[in-house]
Amino acid sequence: MHIEQNILDKVNEWLTPTFDNDTQDKIKVMMTSSPKDLEESFYKNLEFGTGGMRGIMGVGTNRINKYTLGKNTQGLSDYLKKSFPSENLKVVIAYDCRHNSDTLAKVVADVFSANGIKVFLFSEMRPTPELSFAVKHLNCHAGIVLTASHNPPEYNGYKVYWQDGGQLVPPQDGEIIQVIENLKYSEIKFESNEDLIEYIDADIDAAFVDSTVKNASFNTSAAARQNLKIAYTSLHGTSIKMVPKVLEAAGYTDINIVPEQAEPNGNFPTVISPNPEEPEALTMALALADKINADIVFGTDPDSDRLGVAVRDNNSKMILLNGNQTMAIMTHYLLEQWRKAGKLNGKQFIGSTIVSTPMMLELASAYNVECKVGLTGFKWIAKFIKDFPDLQFIGGGEESFGFMVGDAVRDKDAVGAILLMCEIAAQAKEKGGSVYQELQQMFVDFGFYKEHLISITKKGIEGANQIKQMMIDMREKPVSEINGQRVIMVEDYQNSTARNLLTNELETLSVPKSDVLIYYLEDGSKICARPSGTEPKIKFYFSVNVAIESMDEIPAAEKQLDIKIKNIISEMQLN
């Protein structure tokens, strides 16, 4: 096959003495036996997306390896020195259960220390939210976690956190990327200064547990906590290090762990995907729940920032909640607790994203707080906390099964969110109710909102081009009607415009540019299209709603909304 010259130039660079013999040997094998893999490995440089940098492990510029991560770390070291010229620099590094995460974390630590930067390195795998917490707790200038979240086993990744414990956001991200791009691989300092590397574990664990219990506990009685029966799975990931400790510290004693999934394992052998967004991932936890008659089920992704939740419905059957439902339940509970405590004075806010349920706006309005809505990715919610220091952050989430309670952690946090959901469930059970009934009452009070997500996978160079073309087509051939409803507003975040199709008025969007299109229909429906920033997918988000006056109307209303979503998908030819 023909390979472009620019790709061959990169390949030849990686065959120079800057790169170790093992790397060169692997490239030579690909050159003769698998030119397609060679092209995929070198056709571009790995990029920072919505969740940092993620990619398949292997040799090449488009792969996760010691050189691509070393270059990132060298660039970040140079940027830190420039940004804090008179300070003794400190960073903290964590990693998850994935293959090579521990060795790649040590490579990253070596490069930082070789640049004279003090490194705190977790001695074992830890949840991502604990890394975010540790950045502030240890007064570090930056933090790194080696994780690919819920991606398949062949992936790994590199997420960068700043002084506030939040992920990189503008302008730092662009500036750091520029420094990295201008570096040569030969400039990476790999020779570590072991005196600057300090291993951390128990002390930070204890501080993280204390902080989580303080932030996510709300006066639940000891009896109610002991009476809640919990089924939990870590899906072979890092949450096993912290979730049981936090729940026990808070007073929950009936914690039942799925034994087959408790052992950390980068192959994730018992699931198709270690993603709690996928119903299949919680199959074993649901089976355990039925066996022991548990009240609630939790499952977390490998780095413990996402959580899946299942609760019993009015017929005592376990049902999975989606990310929009869990974040609405938790946000509503937090707002009610703050109201009862007399802490709401108009200077508080909750956070959400442009692809998440509009019910968050209804909740904010009902409690007289602001709902700040940002782009997809929790880094934008963390940025709101930093940008608006005069406002108190109550909590917030996104549809992709992430939530954050307060601001001690500045990223989605399954550990704190699980404790919060236990508080909600324990208190509801003590009153003779359930989490499910709480959600049903919210549908009556704030509107019955139903969301649905379709993800279309398009892998490799060809797939990336197909996704790009799909977004181009939607922009060049805009629709004016969907499912018999007029499109009244189109928001194009790539162009930063919001066009009212009824008046033809054009407004400028204030959020940063992103490749996202959102259609608003006259019946209140919302449709969003965006390429994933972390996976080879294009995603379509649907939100529909209807007003109801009692819980009795829910079954009929749900059928109505299901049909509406099905019709929209059919008309858009996405099925």
mmCIF file with all atom_site columns, C-alpha atoms in Angstrom, residues 195-395:
data_model
loop_
_atom_site.group_PDB
_atom_site.id
_atom_site.type_symbol
_atom_site.label_atom_id
_atom_site.label_alt_id
_atom_site.label_comp_id
_atom_site.label_asym_id
_atom_site.label_entity_id
_atom_site.label_seq_id
_atom_site.pdbx_PDB_ins_code
_atom_site.Cartn_x
_atom_site.Cartn_y
_atom_site.Cartn_z
_atom_site.occupancy
_atom_site.B_iso_or_equiv
_atom_site.pdbx_formal_charge
_atom_site.auth_seq_id
_atom_site.auth_comp_id
_atom_site.auth_asym_id
_atom_site.auth_atom_id
_atom_site.pdbx_PDB_model_num
ATOM 1   C CA . ASP A 1 195 ? 15.559  11.967  45.535 1.00 0.00 ? 195 ASP A CA 1
ATOM 2   C CA . LEU A 1 196 ? 12.714  14.094  44.149 1.00 0.00 ? 196 LEU A CA 1
ATOM 3   C CA . ILE A 1 197 ? 10.196  11.213  43.932 1.00 0.00 ? 197 ILE A CA 1
ATOM 4   C CA . GLU A 1 198 ? 8.154   10.580  47.098 1.00 0.00 ? 198 GLU A CA 1
ATOM 5   C CA . TYR A 1 199 ? 5.677   7.701   47.259 1.00 0.00 ? 199 TYR A CA 1
ATOM 6   C CA . ILE A 1 200 ? 2.318   8.458   48.883 1.00 0.00 ? 200 ILE A CA 1
ATOM 7   C CA . ASP A 1 201 ? -0.644  6.354   49.995 1.00 0.00 ? 201 ASP A CA 1
ATOM 8   C CA . ALA A 1 202 ? -2.231  5.975   53.454 1.00 0.00 ? 202 ALA A CA 1
ATOM 9   C CA . ASP A 1 203 ? -2.071  9.606   54.620 1.00 0.00 ? 203 ASP A CA 1
ATOM 10  C CA . ILE A 1 204 ? -3.699  10.920  51.439 1.00 0.00 ? 204 ILE A CA 1
ATOM 11  C CA . ASP A 1 205 ? -6.248  8.095   51.558 1.00 0.00 ? 205 ASP A CA 1
ATOM 12  C CA . ALA A 1 206 ? -7.272  9.102   55.083 1.00 0.00 ? 206 ALA A CA 1
ATOM 13  C CA . ALA A 1 207 ? -7.604  12.772  54.127 1.00 0.00 ? 207 ALA A CA 1
ATOM 14  C CA . PHE A 1 208 ? -9.651  11.885  51.041 1.00 0.00 ? 208 PHE A CA 1
ATOM 15  C CA . VAL A 1 209 ? -11.984 9.649   53.052 1.00 0.00 ? 209 VAL A CA 1
ATOM 16  C CA . ASP A 1 210 ? -12.513 12.361  55.681 1.00 0.00 ? 210 ASP A CA 1
ATOM 17  C CA . SER A 1 211 ? -13.198 15.001  53.031 1.00 0.00 ? 211 SER A CA 1
ATOM 18  C CA . THR A 1 212 ? -15.648 12.781  51.138 1.00 0.00 ? 212 THR A CA 1
ATOM 19  C CA . VAL A 1 213 ? -17.615 11.818  54.255 1.00 0.00 ? 213 VAL A CA 1
ATOM 20  C CA . LYS A 1 214 ? -17.797 15.477  55.278 1.00 0.00 ? 214 LYS A CA 1
ATOM 21  C CA . ASN A 1 215 ? -18.981 16.685  51.858 1.00 0.00 ? 215 ASN A CA 1
ATOM 22  C CA . ALA A 1 216 ? -21.472 13.951  50.986 1.00 0.00 ? 216 ALA A CA 1
ATOM 23  C CA . SER A 1 217 ? -23.111 13.160  54.365 1.00 0.00 ? 217 SER A CA 1
ATOM 24  C CA . PHE A 1 218 ? -26.408 14.781  55.356 1.00 0.00 ? 218 PHE A CA 1
ATOM 25  C CA . ASN A 1 219 ? -27.569 13.815  58.845 1.00 0.00 ? 219 ASN A CA 1
ATOM 26  C CA . THR A 1 220 ? -28.777 10.337  57.981 1.00 0.00 ? 220 THR A CA 1
ATOM 27  C CA . SER A 1 221 ? -29.451 8.327   61.131 1.00 0.00 ? 221 SER A CA 1
ATOM 28  C CA . ALA A 1 222 ? -27.095 5.501   62.047 1.00 0.00 ? 222 ALA A CA 1
ATOM 29  C CA . ALA A 1 223 ? -30.011 3.053   61.923 1.00 0.00 ? 223 ALA A CA 1
ATOM 30  C CA . ALA A 1 224 ? -30.985 4.156   58.397 1.00 0.00 ? 224 ALA A CA 1
ATOM 31  C CA . ARG A 1 225 ? -27.411 3.728   57.174 1.00 0.00 ? 225 ARG A CA 1
ATOM 32  C CA . GLN A 1 226 ? -27.123 0.266   58.692 1.00 0.00 ? 226 GLN A CA 1
ATOM 33  C CA . ASN A 1 227 ? -30.499 -0.689  57.209 1.00 0.00 ? 227 ASN A CA 1
ATOM 34  C CA . LEU A 1 228 ? -29.508 0.097   53.600 1.00 0.00 ? 228 LEU A CA 1
ATOM 35  C CA . LYS A 1 229 ? -28.434 -3.016  51.700 1.00 0.00 ? 229 LYS A CA 1
ATOM 36  C CA . ILE A 1 230 ? -25.916 -2.137  48.979 1.00 0.00 ? 230 ILE A CA 1
ATOM 37  C CA . ALA A 1 231 ? -24.686 -4.219  46.020 1.00 0.00 ? 231 ALA A CA 1
ATOM 38  C CA . TYR A 1 232 ? -21.504 -2.815  44.501 1.00 0.00 ? 232 TYR A CA 1
ATOM 39  C CA . THR A 1 233 ? -19.025 -3.631  41.743 1.00 0.00 ? 233 THR A CA 1
ATOM 40  C CA . SER A 1 234 ? -15.762 -1.903  40.867 1.00 0.00 ? 234 SER A CA 1
ATOM 41  C CA . LEU A 1 235 ? -15.755 -3.577  37.395 1.00 0.00 ? 235 LEU A CA 1
ATOM 42  C CA . HIS A 1 236 ? -12.115 -4.614  37.977 1.00 0.00 ? 236 HIS A CA 1
ATOM 43  C CA . GLY A 1 237 ? -11.146 -0.967  38.549 1.00 0.00 ? 237 GLY A CA 1
ATOM 44  C CA . THR A 1 238 ? -9.716  1.395   41.142 1.00 0.00 ? 238 THR A CA 1
ATOM 45  C CA . SER A 1 239 ? -12.846 2.278   43.117 1.00 0.00 ? 239 SER A CA 1
ATOM 46  C CA . ILE A 1 240 ? -12.326 -0.885  45.193 1.00 0.00 ? 240 ILE A CA 1
ATOM 47  C CA . LYS A 1 241 ? -9.506  1.065   46.887 1.00 0.00 ? 241 LYS A CA 1
ATOM 48  C CA . MET A 1 242 ? -11.821 3.778   48.207 1.00 0.00 ? 242 MET A CA 1
ATOM 49  C CA . VAL A 1 243 ? -15.576 3.139   47.940 1.00 0.00 ? 243 VAL A CA 1
ATOM 50  C CA . PRO A 1 244 ? -15.775 0.479   50.677 1.00 0.00 ? 244 PRO A CA 1
ATOM 51  C CA . LYS A 1 245 ? -13.568 2.601   52.972 1.00 0.00 ? 245 LYS A CA 1
ATOM 52  C CA . VAL A 1 246 ? -15.716 5.708   52.483 1.00 0.00 ? 246 VAL A CA 1
ATOM 53  C CA . LEU A 1 247 ? -19.022 3.891   52.970 1.00 0.00 ? 247 LEU A CA 1
ATOM 54  C CA . GLU A 1 248 ? -17.772 2.166   56.116 1.00 0.00 ? 248 GLU A CA 1
ATOM 55  C CA . ALA A 1 249 ? -16.401 5.441   57.490 1.00 0.00 ? 249 ALA A CA 1
ATOM 56  C CA . ALA A 1 250 ? -19.827 7.019   56.918 1.00 0.00 ? 250 ALA A CA 1
ATOM 57  C CA . GLY A 1 251 ? -21.578 4.199   58.810 1.00 0.00 ? 251 GLY A CA 1
ATOM 58  C CA . TYR A 1 252 ? -22.837 1.924   56.036 1.00 0.00 ? 252 TYR A CA 1
ATOM 59  C CA . THR A 1 253 ? -22.308 -1.678  57.116 1.00 0.00 ? 253 THR A CA 1
ATOM 60  C CA . ASP A 1 254 ? -24.276 -3.805  54.622 1.00 0.00 ? 254 ASP A CA 1
ATOM 61  C CA . ILE A 1 255 ? -21.948 -3.511  51.601 1.00 0.00 ? 255 ILE A CA 1
ATOM 62  C CA . ASN A 1 256 ? -22.001 -6.510  49.280 1.00 0.00 ? 256 ASN A CA 1
ATOM 63  C CA . ILE A 1 257 ? -19.234 -6.585  46.667 1.00 0.00 ? 257 ILE A CA 1
ATOM 64  C CA . VAL A 1 258 ? -19.401 -8.619  43.446 1.00 0.00 ? 258 VAL A CA 1
ATOM 65  C CA . PRO A 1 259 ? -16.453 -10.963 44.155 1.00 0.00 ? 259 PRO A CA 1
ATOM 66  C CA . GLU A 1 260 ? -15.703 -11.878 40.522 1.00 0.00 ? 260 GLU A CA 1
ATOM 67  C CA . GLN A 1 261 ? -15.175 -8.190  39.649 1.00 0.00 ? 261 GLN A CA 1
ATOM 68  C CA . ALA A 1 262 ? -13.405 -6.997  42.808 1.00 0.00 ? 262 ALA A CA 1
ATOM 69  C CA . GLU A 1 263 ? -9.884  -7.817  41.630 1.00 0.00 ? 263 GLU A CA 1
ATOM 70  C CA . PRO A 1 264 ? -8.347  -4.993  39.542 1.00 0.00 ? 264 PRO A CA 1
ATOM 71  C CA . ASN A 1 265 ? -7.623  -6.285  36.046 1.00 0.00 ? 265 ASN A CA 1
ATOM 72  C CA . GLY A 1 266 ? -6.806  -4.301  32.912 1.00 0.00 ? 266 GLY A CA 1
ATOM 73  C CA . ASN A 1 267 ? -8.390  -6.978  30.714 1.00 0.00 ? 267 ASN A CA 1
ATOM 74  C CA . PHE A 1 268 ? -11.814 -6.399  32.343 1.00 0.00 ? 268 PHE A CA 1
ATOM 75  C CA . PRO A 1 269 ? -12.523 -10.113 31.803 1.00 0.00 ? 269 PRO A CA 1
ATOM 76  C CA . THR A 1 270 ? -16.148 -10.297 32.963 1.00 0.00 ? 270 THR A CA 1
ATOM 77  C CA . VAL A 1 271 ? -17.581 -7.431  30.884 1.00 0.00 ? 271 VAL A CA 1
ATOM 78  C CA . ILE A 1 272 ? -17.771 -6.438  27.233 1.00 0.00 ? 272 ILE A CA 1
ATOM 79  C CA . SER A 1 273 ? -17.013 -2.859  28.268 1.00 0.00 ? 273 SER A CA 1
ATOM 80  C CA . PRO A 1 274 ? -16.075 -1.561  31.761 1.00 0.00 ? 274 PRO A CA 1
ATOM 81  C CA . ASN A 1 275 ? -18.475 1.338   31.306 1.00 0.00 ? 275 ASN A CA 1
ATOM 82  C CA . PRO A 1 276 ? -21.413 1.731   33.715 1.00 0.00 ? 276 PRO A CA 1
ATOM 83  C CA . GLU A 1 277 ? -23.243 3.579   30.920 1.00 0.00 ? 277 GLU A CA 1
ATOM 84  C CA . GLU A 1 278 ? -23.624 0.161   29.263 1.00 0.00 ? 278 GLU A CA 1
ATOM 85  C CA . PRO A 1 279 ? -26.420 -1.882  30.929 1.00 0.00 ? 279 PRO A CA 1
ATOM 86  C CA . GLU A 1 280 ? -24.477 -5.118  30.360 1.00 0.00 ? 280 GLU A CA 1
ATOM 87  C CA . ALA A 1 281 ? -21.686 -3.907  32.656 1.00 0.00 ? 281 ALA A CA 1
ATOM 88  C CA . LEU A 1 282 ? -23.952 -4.144  35.726 1.00 0.00 ? 282 LEU A CA 1
ATOM 89  C CA . THR A 1 283 ? -25.369 -7.605  34.952 1.00 0.00 ? 283 THR A CA 1
ATOM 90  C CA . MET A 1 284 ? -23.461 -9.366  37.736 1.00 0.00 ? 284 MET A CA 1
ATOM 91  C CA . ALA A 1 285 ? -24.201 -6.627  40.262 1.00 0.00 ? 285 ALA A CA 1
ATOM 92  C CA . LEU A 1 286 ? -27.913 -6.817  39.445 1.00 0.00 ? 286 LEU A CA 1
ATOM 93  C CA . ALA A 1 287 ? -27.842 -10.596 39.876 1.00 0.00 ? 287 ALA A CA 1
ATOM 94  C CA . LEU A 1 288 ? -26.205 -10.176 43.279 1.00 0.00 ? 288 LEU A CA 1
ATOM 95  C CA . ALA A 1 289 ? -28.795 -7.545  44.221 1.00 0.00 ? 289 ALA A CA 1
ATOM 96  C CA . ASP A 1 290 ? -31.644 -9.906  43.453 1.00 0.00 ? 290 ASP A CA 1
ATOM 97  C CA . LYS A 1 291 ? -29.950 -12.744 45.332 1.00 0.00 ? 291 LYS A CA 1
ATOM 98  C CA . ILE A 1 292 ? -29.573 -10.710 48.539 1.00 0.00 ? 292 ILE A CA 1
ATOM 99  C CA . ASN A 1 293 ? -32.580 -8.378  48.005 1.00 0.00 ? 293 ASN A CA 1
ATOM 100 C CA . ALA A 1 294 ? -30.410 -5.232  47.913 1.00 0.00 ? 294 ALA A CA 1
ATOM 101 C CA . ASP A 1 295 ? -31.967 -1.767  47.934 1.00 0.00 ? 295 ASP A CA 1
ATOM 102 C CA . ILE A 1 296 ? -29.507 -0.161  45.536 1.00 0.00 ? 296 ILE A CA 1
ATOM 103 C CA . VAL A 1 297 ? -26.769 -1.150  43.062 1.00 0.00 ? 297 VAL A CA 1
ATOM 104 C CA . PHE A 1 298 ? -23.592 0.752   42.167 1.00 0.00 ? 298 PHE A CA 1
ATOM 105 C CA . GLY A 1 299 ? -20.977 0.153   39.492 1.00 0.00 ? 299 GLY A CA 1
ATOM 106 C CA . THR A 1 300 ? -17.979 2.316   38.609 1.00 0.00 ? 300 THR A CA 1
ATOM 107 C CA . ASP A 1 301 ? -15.659 2.619   35.626 1.00 0.00 ? 301 ASP A CA 1
ATOM 108 C CA . PRO A 1 302 ? -11.927 1.731   35.843 1.00 0.00 ? 302 PRO A CA 1
ATOM 109 C CA . ASP A 1 303 ? -10.740 5.087   37.204 1.00 0.00 ? 303 ASP A CA 1
ATOM 110 C CA . SER A 1 304 ? -13.819 5.625   39.391 1.00 0.00 ? 304 SER A CA 1
ATOM 111 C CA . ASP A 1 305 ? -15.127 8.894   38.043 1.00 0.00 ? 305 ASP A CA 1
ATOM 112 C CA . ARG A 1 306 ? -18.366 7.493   36.513 1.00 0.00 ? 306 ARG A CA 1
ATOM 113 C CA . LEU A 1 307 ? -21.057 5.636   38.397 1.00 0.00 ? 307 LEU A CA 1
ATOM 114 C CA . GLY A 1 308 ? -23.969 3.499   37.321 1.00 0.00 ? 308 GLY A CA 1
ATOM 115 C CA . VAL A 1 309 ? -26.966 3.195   39.653 1.00 0.00 ? 309 VAL A CA 1
ATOM 116 C CA . ALA A 1 310 ? -29.888 0.785   39.814 1.00 0.00 ? 310 ALA A CA 1
ATOM 117 C CA . VAL A 1 311 ? -32.824 1.076   42.218 1.00 0.00 ? 311 VAL A CA 1
ATOM 118 C CA . ARG A 1 312 ? -36.051 -0.823  42.862 1.00 0.00 ? 312 ARG A CA 1
ATOM 119 C CA . ASP A 1 313 ? -39.201 0.424   41.140 1.00 0.00 ? 313 ASP A CA 1
ATOM 120 C CA . ASN A 1 314 ? -42.713 0.355   42.584 1.00 0.00 ? 314 ASN A CA 1
ATOM 121 C CA . ASN A 1 315 ? -42.923 -3.383  41.834 1.00 0.00 ? 315 ASN A CA 1
ATOM 122 C CA . SER A 1 316 ? -39.621 -4.068  43.646 1.00 0.00 ? 316 SER A CA 1
ATOM 123 C CA . LYS A 1 317 ? -37.883 -4.768  40.322 1.00 0.00 ? 317 LYS A CA 1
ATOM 124 C CA . MET A 1 318 ? -34.334 -3.463  39.879 1.00 0.00 ? 318 MET A CA 1
ATOM 125 C CA . ILE A 1 319 ? -34.114 -0.841  37.125 1.00 0.00 ? 319 ILE A CA 1
ATOM 126 C CA . LEU A 1 320 ? -31.097 1.044   35.822 1.00 0.00 ? 320 LEU A CA 1
ATOM 127 C CA . LEU A 1 321 ? -31.134 4.819   36.071 1.00 0.00 ? 321 LEU A CA 1
ATOM 128 C CA . ASN A 1 322 ? -29.447 6.859   33.358 1.00 0.00 ? 322 ASN A CA 1
ATOM 129 C CA . GLY A 1 323 ? -26.923 9.609   33.972 1.00 0.00 ? 323 GLY A CA 1
ATOM 130 C CA . ASN A 1 324 ? -29.462 12.388  33.550 1.00 0.00 ? 324 ASN A CA 1
ATOM 131 C CA . GLN A 1 325 ? -31.752 10.816  36.134 1.00 0.00 ? 325 GLN A CA 1
ATOM 132 C CA . THR A 1 326 ? -29.039 10.224  38.723 1.00 0.00 ? 326 THR A CA 1
ATOM 133 C CA . MET A 1 327 ? -27.673 13.742  38.413 1.00 0.00 ? 327 MET A CA 1
ATOM 134 C CA . ALA A 1 328 ? -31.161 15.247  38.660 1.00 0.00 ? 328 ALA A CA 1
ATOM 135 C CA . ILE A 1 329 ? -31.925 13.178  41.780 1.00 0.00 ? 329 ILE A CA 1
ATOM 136 C CA . MET A 1 330 ? -28.639 14.128  43.455 1.00 0.00 ? 330 MET A CA 1
ATOM 137 C CA . THR A 1 331 ? -28.887 17.809  42.488 1.00 0.00 ? 331 THR A CA 1
ATOM 138 C CA . HIS A 1 332 ? -32.465 18.051  43.732 1.00 0.00 ? 332 HIS A CA 1
ATOM 139 C CA . TYR A 1 333 ? -31.486 16.422  47.034 1.00 0.00 ? 333 TYR A CA 1
ATOM 140 C CA . LEU A 1 334 ? -28.531 18.794  47.513 1.00 0.00 ? 334 LEU A CA 1
ATOM 141 C CA . LEU A 1 335 ? -30.669 21.837  46.739 1.00 0.00 ? 335 LEU A CA 1
ATOM 142 C CA . GLU A 1 336 ? -33.290 20.682  49.246 1.00 0.00 ? 336 GLU A CA 1
ATOM 143 C CA . GLN A 1 337 ? -30.631 20.115  51.937 1.00 0.00 ? 337 GLN A CA 1
ATOM 144 C CA . TRP A 1 338 ? -29.162 23.569  51.338 1.00 0.00 ? 338 TRP A CA 1
ATOM 145 C CA . ARG A 1 339 ? -32.656 25.113  51.482 1.00 0.00 ? 339 ARG A CA 1
ATOM 146 C CA . LYS A 1 340 ? -33.480 23.357  54.746 1.00 0.00 ? 340 LYS A CA 1
ATOM 147 C CA . ALA A 1 341 ? -30.187 24.564  56.235 1.00 0.00 ? 341 ALA A CA 1
ATOM 148 C CA . GLY A 1 342 ? -31.003 28.160  55.216 1.00 0.00 ? 342 GLY A CA 1
ATOM 149 C CA . LYS A 1 343 ? -27.904 28.343  53.028 1.00 0.00 ? 343 LYS A CA 1
ATOM 150 C CA . LEU A 1 344 ? -29.547 29.483  49.780 1.00 0.00 ? 344 LEU A CA 1
ATOM 151 C CA . ASN A 1 345 ? -29.260 33.248  49.287 1.00 0.00 ? 345 ASN A CA 1
ATOM 152 C CA . GLY A 1 346 ? -29.002 33.592  45.501 1.00 0.00 ? 346 GLY A CA 1
ATOM 153 C CA . LYS A 1 347 ? -25.205 33.280  45.489 1.00 0.00 ? 347 LYS A CA 1
ATOM 154 C CA . GLN A 1 348 ? -25.064 29.587  44.694 1.00 0.00 ? 348 GLN A CA 1
ATOM 155 C CA . PHE A 1 349 ? -24.931 27.644  41.453 1.00 0.00 ? 349 PHE A CA 1
ATOM 156 C CA . ILE A 1 350 ? -25.219 24.157  40.048 1.00 0.00 ? 350 ILE A CA 1
ATOM 157 C CA . GLY A 1 351 ? -23.384 22.921  36.956 1.00 0.00 ? 351 GLY A CA 1
ATOM 158 C CA . SER A 1 352 ? -24.368 20.981  33.861 1.00 0.00 ? 352 SER A CA 1
ATOM 159 C CA . THR A 1 353 ? -23.441 20.539  30.196 1.00 0.00 ? 353 THR A CA 1
ATOM 160 C CA . ILE A 1 354 ? -25.030 21.430  26.870 1.00 0.00 ? 354 ILE A CA 1
ATOM 161 C CA . VAL A 1 355 ? -25.907 17.785  26.122 1.00 0.00 ? 355 VAL A CA 1
ATOM 162 C CA . SER A 1 356 ? -27.439 17.031  29.526 1.00 0.00 ? 356 SER A CA 1
ATOM 163 C CA . THR A 1 357 ? -31.082 17.134  30.645 1.00 0.00 ? 357 THR A CA 1
ATOM 164 C CA . PRO A 1 358 ? -32.857 20.522  30.629 1.00 0.00 ? 358 PRO A CA 1
ATOM 165 C CA . MET A 1 359 ? -34.402 19.466  33.948 1.00 0.00 ? 359 MET A CA 1
ATOM 166 C CA . MET A 1 360 ? -31.287 20.948  35.584 1.00 0.00 ? 360 MET A CA 1
ATOM 167 C CA . LEU A 1 361 ? -32.477 24.400  34.446 1.00 0.00 ? 361 LEU A CA 1
ATOM 168 C CA . GLU A 1 362 ? -35.900 23.728  35.981 1.00 0.00 ? 362 GLU A CA 1
ATOM 169 C CA . LEU A 1 363 ? -34.310 22.735  39.289 1.00 0.00 ? 363 LEU A CA 1
ATOM 170 C CA . ALA A 1 364 ? -32.164 25.862  39.354 1.00 0.00 ? 364 ALA A CA 1
ATOM 171 C CA . SER A 1 365 ? -35.172 28.064  38.698 1.00 0.00 ? 365 SER A CA 1
ATOM 172 C CA . ALA A 1 366 ? -37.244 26.388  41.406 1.00 0.00 ? 366 ALA A CA 1
ATOM 173 C CA . TYR A 1 367 ? -34.553 26.948  44.049 1.00 0.00 ? 367 TYR A CA 1
ATOM 174 C CA . ASN A 1 368 ? -33.451 30.398  42.867 1.00 0.00 ? 368 ASN A CA 1
ATOM 175 C CA . VAL A 1 369 ? -29.898 29.361  42.048 1.00 0.00 ? 369 VAL A CA 1
ATOM 176 C CA . GLU A 1 370 ? -28.018 29.697  38.794 1.00 0.00 ? 370 GLU A CA 1
ATOM 177 C CA . CYS A 1 371 ? -27.374 26.745  36.511 1.00 0.00 ? 371 CYS A CA 1
ATOM 178 C CA . LYS A 1 372 ? -24.130 27.254  34.639 1.00 0.00 ? 372 LYS A CA 1
ATOM 179 C CA . VAL A 1 373 ? -24.051 25.159  31.471 1.00 0.00 ? 373 VAL A CA 1
ATOM 180 C CA . GLY A 1 374 ? -20.775 24.387  29.740 1.00 0.00 ? 374 GLY A CA 1
ATOM 181 C CA . LEU A 1 375 ? -19.372 22.178  27.022 1.00 0.00 ? 375 LEU A CA 1
ATOM 182 C CA . THR A 1 376 ? -19.173 18.408  27.449 1.00 0.00 ? 376 THR A CA 1
ATOM 183 C CA . GLY A 1 377 ? -16.505 17.427  29.952 1.00 0.00 ? 377 GLY A CA 1
ATOM 184 C CA . PHE A 1 378 ? -16.215 18.028  33.667 1.00 0.00 ? 378 PHE A CA 1
ATOM 185 C CA . LYS A 1 379 ? -13.286 20.383  33.212 1.00 0.00 ? 379 LYS A CA 1
ATOM 186 C CA . TRP A 1 380 ? -15.800 23.083  32.267 1.00 0.00 ? 380 TRP A CA 1
ATOM 187 C CA . ILE A 1 381 ? -17.793 22.651  35.497 1.00 0.00 ? 381 ILE A CA 1
ATOM 188 C CA . ALA A 1 382 ? -14.539 22.843  37.470 1.00 0.00 ? 382 ALA A CA 1
ATOM 189 C CA . LYS A 1 383 ? -13.647 25.980  35.522 1.00 0.00 ? 383 LYS A CA 1
ATOM 190 C CA . PHE A 1 384 ? -16.912 27.636  36.620 1.00 0.00 ? 384 PHE A CA 1
ATOM 191 C CA . ILE A 1 385 ? -15.853 27.139  40.256 1.00 0.00 ? 385 ILE A CA 1
ATOM 192 C CA . LYS A 1 386 ? -12.538 28.865  39.539 1.00 0.00 ? 386 LYS A CA 1
ATOM 193 C CA . ASP A 1 387 ? -14.039 31.643  37.399 1.00 0.00 ? 387 ASP A CA 1
ATOM 194 C CA . PHE A 1 388 ? -16.802 32.573  39.867 1.00 0.00 ? 388 PHE A CA 1
ATOM 195 C CA . PRO A 1 389 ? -15.175 32.593  43.323 1.00 0.00 ? 389 PRO A CA 1
ATOM 196 C CA . ASP A 1 390 ? -18.001 34.723  44.750 1.00 0.00 ? 390 ASP A CA 1
ATOM 197 C CA . LEU A 1 391 ? -20.528 31.954  44.058 1.00 0.00 ? 391 LEU A CA 1
ATOM 198 C CA . GLN A 1 392 ? -20.815 28.714  46.023 1.00 0.00 ? 392 GLN A CA 1
ATOM 199 C CA . PHE A 1 393 ? -20.883 25.505  44.029 1.00 0.00 ? 393 PHE A CA 1
ATOM 200 C CA . ILE A 1 394 ? -23.502 23.068  45.295 1.00 0.00 ? 394 ILE A CA 1
ATOM 201 C CA . GLY A 1 395 ? -23.082 20.184  42.876 1.00 0.00 ? 395 GLY A CA 1
#
